């Protein structure tokens, strides 16, 4: 399979996985707190990755561990908790919509901090995608006036973390395998996540039926939506570009909104138009 076709297939797979992550977070918060859910997501994923990829840790040079730690912090650790907190006040569709800010932040941080070069049409495509995201967010706010949109700032901070992570991987870790990067990330995060879980009062609620049901959703979220998806994502960054890889966040809101409709969340025609504009932005930012 040619690389130019494979990268599009990987992009669609990631969109489906990560677009479904928001409804899983919503289900997880029905029985657990934001910090409990975030910690369990990391722990489940870390245990899975250690089973399937422990040997890959040997391939990470000692000098690369500082970058592994940086990508663990920006790519997973902080965003996991930021999204968990945000979804205590805003619905899953809105979280996914705001996540579309990642490509814009990727361009800005890549150009200003990492000195990466991008073509004019990539900037053009990202701006189009951002306009579509604004349309989606605006209409979501109109349809849900009772939501506290200050909590949306947590999602914005998470998108800045993701954008930093994409550029760090492309510049410093492109010579490592996606599996070794992912396993290394979660080895770094495992102990802090355990400490946060222990301090969150998890032992008092873990026996409750609603908490156990929530843990089932979080296990799926951690293993599929975090572990396996991160491996695919890192591979996508290495074979394409930071902007193309982060363009998956243009497609995530579409998948998330479909799940939202199935879960009785509203989606207007204007939001559908915004989703179409986002897809146009993906085309312009990624095409040859």
mmCIF file of N, CA and C in Angstrom, residues 3-68:
data_model
loop_
_atom_site.group_PDB
_atom_site.id
_atom_site.type_symbol
_atom_site.label_atom_id
_atom_site.label_comp_id
_atom_site.label_asym_id
_atom_site.label_seq_id
_atom_site.Cartn_x
_atom_site.Cartn_y
_atom_site.Cartn_z
ATOM 1 N N UNK A 3 2.280 4.947 0.623
ATOM 2 C CA UNK A 3 2.254 5.778 1.825
ATOM 3 C C UNK A 3 1.172 6.845 1.757
ATOM 4 N N UNK A 4 0.963 7.438 0.573
ATOM 5 C CA UNK A 4 -0.008 8.519 0.464
ATOM 6 C C UNK A 4 -1.438 8.032 0.718
ATOM 7 N N UNK A 5 -1.714 6.750 0.409
ATOM 8 C CA UNK A 5 -3.026 6.185 0.705
ATOM 9 C C UNK A 5 -3.121 5.730 2.153
ATOM 10 N N UNK A 6 -2.048 5.138 2.668
ATOM 11 C CA UNK A 6 -2.054 4.626 4.028
ATOM 12 C C UNK A 6 -2.295 5.740 5.036
ATOM 13 N N UNK A 7 -1.710 6.903 4.816
ATOM 14 C CA UNK A 7 -1.864 7.981 5.795
ATOM 15 C C UNK A 7 -3.325 8.428 5.899
ATOM 16 N N UNK A 8 -4.060 8.352 4.785
ATOM 17 C CA UNK A 8 -5.476 8.715 4.851
ATOM 18 C C UNK A 8 -6.285 7.661 5.590
ATOM 19 N N UNK A 9 -5.956 6.386 5.370
ATOM 20 C CA UNK A 9 -6.648 5.318 6.103
ATOM 21 C C UNK A 9 -6.404 5.441 7.605
ATOM 22 N N UNK A 10 -5.155 5.708 7.977
ATOM 23 C CA UNK A 10 -4.829 5.871 9.396
ATOM 24 C C UNK A 10 -5.563 7.075 9.982
ATOM 25 N N UNK A 11 -5.684 8.136 9.204
ATOM 26 C CA UNK A 11 -6.386 9.333 9.665
ATOM 27 C C UNK A 11 -7.851 9.026 9.975
ATOM 28 N N UNK A 12 -8.493 8.254 9.109
ATOM 29 C CA UNK A 12 -9.907 7.910 9.301
ATOM 30 C C UNK A 12 -10.086 6.993 10.507
ATOM 31 N N UNK A 13 -9.183 6.020 10.661
ATOM 32 C CA UNK A 13 -9.252 5.108 11.817
ATOM 33 C C UNK A 13 -9.113 5.889 13.120
ATOM 34 N N UNK A 14 -8.145 6.806 13.164
ATOM 35 C CA UNK A 14 -7.947 7.618 14.356
ATOM 36 C C UNK A 14 -9.166 8.486 14.656
ATOM 37 N N UNK A 15 -9.766 9.043 13.617
ATOM 38 C CA UNK A 15 -10.951 9.880 13.812
ATOM 39 C C UNK A 15 -12.082 9.085 14.448
ATOM 40 N N UNK A 16 -12.256 7.858 14.000
ATOM 41 C CA UNK A 16 -13.317 7.005 14.563
ATOM 42 C C UNK A 16 -13.039 6.653 16.022
ATOM 43 N N UNK A 17 -11.776 6.331 16.320
ATOM 44 C CA UNK A 17 -11.417 5.952 17.692
ATOM 45 C C UNK A 17 -11.522 7.146 18.624
ATOM 46 N N UNK A 18 -10.867 8.241 18.251
ATOM 47 C CA UNK A 18 -10.858 9.407 19.137
ATOM 48 C C UNK A 18 -12.191 10.129 19.157
ATOM 49 N N UNK A 19 -12.952 10.061 18.070
ATOM 50 C CA UNK A 19 -14.285 10.647 18.084
ATOM 51 C C UNK A 19 -15.217 9.923 19.034
ATOM 52 N N UNK A 20 -14.956 8.632 19.237
ATOM 53 C CA UNK A 20 -15.762 7.834 20.175
ATOM 54 C C UNK A 20 -15.294 8.001 21.612
ATOM 55 N N UNK A 21 -14.116 8.578 21.807
ATOM 56 C CA UNK A 21 -13.562 8.714 23.153
ATOM 57 C C UNK A 21 -14.388 9.646 24.028
ATOM 58 N N UNK A 22 -15.024 10.647 23.410
ATOM 59 C CA UNK A 22 -15.738 11.647 24.205
ATOM 60 C C UNK A 22 -16.998 11.071 24.842
ATOM 61 N N UNK A 23 -17.693 10.191 24.130
ATOM 62 C CA UNK A 23 -18.870 9.562 24.730
ATOM 63 C C UNK A 23 -18.444 8.579 25.816
ATOM 64 N N UNK A 24 -17.271 7.945 25.648
ATOM 65 C CA UNK A 24 -16.762 7.053 26.692
ATOM 66 C C UNK A 24 -16.388 7.843 27.945
ATOM 67 N N UNK A 25 -15.815 9.045 27.766
ATOM 68 C CA UNK A 25 -15.519 9.899 28.917
ATOM 69 C C UNK A 25 -16.809 10.307 29.624
ATOM 70 N N UNK A 26 -17.815 10.598 28.842
ATOM 71 C CA UNK A 26 -19.110 10.987 29.416
ATOM 72 C C UNK A 26 -19.669 9.861 30.271
ATOM 73 N N UNK A 27 -19.561 8.628 29.791
ATOM 74 C CA UNK A 27 -20.038 7.480 30.558
ATOM 75 C C UNK A 27 -19.170 7.254 31.812
ATOM 76 N N UNK A 28 -17.874 7.469 31.668
ATOM 77 C CA UNK A 28 -16.992 7.291 32.818
ATOM 78 C C UNK A 28 -17.282 8.262 33.933
ATOM 79 N N UNK A 29 -17.669 9.487 33.594
ATOM 80 C CA UNK A 29 -17.954 10.508 34.607
ATOM 81 C C UNK A 29 -19.286 10.281 35.314
ATOM 82 N N UNK A 30 -20.069 9.317 34.842
ATOM 83 C CA UNK A 30 -21.331 9.025 35.507
ATOM 84 C C UNK A 30 -21.130 8.265 36.814
ATOM 85 N N UNK A 31 -19.919 7.687 36.995
ATOM 86 C CA UNK A 31 -19.682 6.943 38.237
ATOM 87 C C UNK A 31 -18.411 7.336 38.956
ATOM 88 N N UNK A 32 -17.588 8.192 38.335
ATOM 89 C CA UNK A 32 -16.304 8.564 38.916
ATOM 90 C C UNK A 32 -16.050 10.058 38.749
ATOM 91 N N UNK A 33 -15.107 10.583 39.524
ATOM 92 C CA UNK A 33 -14.731 11.991 39.379
ATOM 93 C C UNK A 33 -13.779 12.154 38.193
ATOM 94 N N UNK A 34 -13.517 13.402 37.828
ATOM 95 C CA UNK A 34 -12.636 13.683 36.692
ATOM 96 C C UNK A 34 -11.228 13.142 36.934
ATOM 97 N N UNK A 35 -10.698 13.314 38.137
ATOM 98 C CA UNK A 35 -9.346 12.855 38.423
ATOM 99 C C UNK A 35 -9.270 11.331 38.516
ATOM 100 N N UNK A 36 -10.318 10.706 39.016
ATOM 101 C CA UNK A 36 -10.354 9.244 39.050
ATOM 102 C C UNK A 36 -10.404 8.676 37.648
ATOM 103 N N UNK A 37 -11.244 9.255 36.808
ATOM 104 C CA UNK A 37 -11.339 8.769 35.439
ATOM 105 C C UNK A 37 -10.030 8.970 34.689
ATOM 106 N N UNK A 38 -9.425 10.152 34.801
ATOM 107 C CA UNK A 38 -8.171 10.415 34.117
ATOM 108 C C UNK A 38 -7.066 9.474 34.552
ATOM 109 N N UNK A 39 -6.972 9.227 35.857
ATOM 110 C CA UNK A 39 -5.936 8.337 36.375
ATOM 111 C C UNK A 39 -6.143 6.899 35.911
ATOM 112 N N UNK A 40 -7.372 6.421 35.968
ATOM 113 C CA UNK A 40 -7.660 5.049 35.538
ATOM 114 C C UNK A 40 -7.408 4.874 34.050
ATOM 115 N N UNK A 41 -7.688 5.889 33.277
ATOM 116 C CA UNK A 41 -7.427 5.831 31.835
ATOM 117 C C UNK A 41 -5.939 5.602 31.574
ATOM 118 N N UNK A 42 -5.093 6.324 32.279
ATOM 119 C CA UNK A 42 -3.646 6.169 32.125
ATOM 120 C C UNK A 42 -3.187 4.806 32.623
ATOM 121 N N UNK A 43 -3.716 4.382 33.762
ATOM 122 C CA UNK A 43 -3.283 3.112 34.377
ATOM 123 C C UNK A 43 -3.660 1.927 33.503
ATOM 124 N N UNK A 44 -4.905 1.879 33.043
ATOM 125 C CA UNK A 44 -5.329 0.773 32.173
ATOM 126 C C UNK A 44 -4.462 0.711 30.914
ATOM 127 N N UNK A 45 -4.216 1.863 30.329
ATOM 128 C CA UNK A 45 -3.415 1.915 29.110
ATOM 129 C C UNK A 45 -1.979 1.493 29.383
ATOM 130 N N UNK A 46 -1.414 1.966 30.481
ATOM 131 C CA UNK A 46 -0.025 1.631 30.813
ATOM 132 C C UNK A 46 0.151 0.128 31.004
ATOM 133 N N UNK A 47 -0.770 -0.509 31.705
ATOM 134 C CA UNK A 47 -0.669 -1.957 31.937
ATOM 135 C C UNK A 47 -0.762 -2.720 30.622
ATOM 136 N N UNK A 48 -1.672 -2.300 29.757
ATOM 137 C CA UNK A 48 -1.807 -2.943 28.447
ATOM 138 C C UNK A 48 -0.531 -2.805 27.630
ATOM 139 N N UNK A 49 0.025 -1.616 27.593
ATOM 140 C CA UNK A 49 1.222 -1.375 26.786
ATOM 141 C C UNK A 49 2.442 -2.102 27.331
ATOM 142 N N UNK A 50 2.544 -2.208 28.643
ATOM 143 C CA UNK A 50 3.670 -2.936 29.224
ATOM 144 C C UNK A 50 3.609 -4.418 28.858
ATOM 145 N N UNK A 51 2.408 -4.940 28.724
ATOM 146 C CA UNK A 51 2.251 -6.350 28.344
ATOM 147 C C UNK A 51 2.675 -6.568 26.894
ATOM 148 N N UNK A 52 2.252 -5.668 26.002
ATOM 149 C CA UNK A 52 2.497 -5.882 24.567
ATOM 150 C C UNK A 52 3.811 -5.287 24.071
ATOM 151 N N UNK A 53 4.374 -4.340 24.830
ATOM 152 C CA UNK A 53 5.536 -3.652 24.277
ATOM 153 C C UNK A 53 6.665 -3.374 25.240
ATOM 154 N N UNK A 54 6.783 -4.145 26.321
ATOM 155 C CA UNK A 54 7.825 -3.873 27.316
ATOM 156 C C UNK A 54 9.226 -3.914 26.703
ATOM 157 N N UNK A 55 9.452 -4.846 25.792
ATOM 158 C CA UNK A 55 10.782 -5.007 25.205
ATOM 159 C C UNK A 55 11.197 -3.792 24.374
ATOM 160 N N UNK A 56 10.222 -3.032 23.895
ATOM 161 C CA UNK A 56 10.548 -1.883 23.058
ATOM 162 C C UNK A 56 11.257 -0.781 23.842
ATOM 163 N N UNK A 57 11.166 -0.812 25.171
ATOM 164 C CA UNK A 57 11.827 0.199 25.995
ATOM 165 C C UNK A 57 13.347 0.156 25.819
ATOM 166 N N UNK A 58 13.872 -1.010 25.471
ATOM 167 C CA UNK A 58 15.319 -1.162 25.300
ATOM 168 C C UNK A 58 15.831 -0.369 24.105
ATOM 169 N N UNK A 59 14.946 -0.021 23.181
ATOM 170 C CA UNK A 59 15.370 0.684 21.968
ATOM 171 C C UNK A 59 15.443 2.201 22.164
ATOM 172 N N UNK A 60 15.040 2.687 23.339
ATOM 173 C CA UNK A 60 15.049 4.121 23.601
ATOM 174 C C UNK A 60 16.408 4.516 24.178
ATOM 175 N N UNK A 61 17.193 5.317 23.465
ATOM 176 C CA UNK A 61 18.488 5.771 23.993
ATOM 177 C C UNK A 61 18.290 6.610 25.256
ATOM 178 N N UNK A 62 19.271 6.569 26.140
ATOM 179 C CA UNK A 62 19.176 7.287 27.401
ATOM 180 C C UNK A 62 18.920 8.774 27.185
ATOM 181 N N UNK A 63 19.556 9.360 26.167
ATOM 182 C CA UNK A 63 19.395 10.781 25.912
ATOM 183 C C UNK A 63 18.018 11.178 25.406
ATOM 184 N N UNK A 64 17.204 10.201 24.987
ATOM 185 C CA UNK A 64 15.869 10.493 24.455
ATOM 186 C C UNK A 64 14.801 10.537 25.548
ATOM 187 N N UNK A 65 15.142 10.083 26.756
ATOM 188 C CA UNK A 65 14.117 9.986 27.792
ATOM 189 C C UNK A 65 13.576 11.350 28.222
ATOM 190 N N UNK A 66 14.372 12.400 28.080
ATOM 191 C CA UNK A 66 13.851 13.728 28.418
ATOM 192 C C UNK A 66 12.745 14.136 27.446
ATOM 193 N N UNK A 67 12.896 13.721 26.188
ATOM 194 C CA UNK A 67 11.844 14.025 25.206
ATOM 195 C C UNK A 67 10.649 13.090 25.387
ATOM 196 N N UNK A 68 10.907 11.857 25.772
ATOM 197 C CA UNK A 68 9.810 10.938 26.094
ATOM 198 C C UNK A 68 8.970 11.500 27.235
#
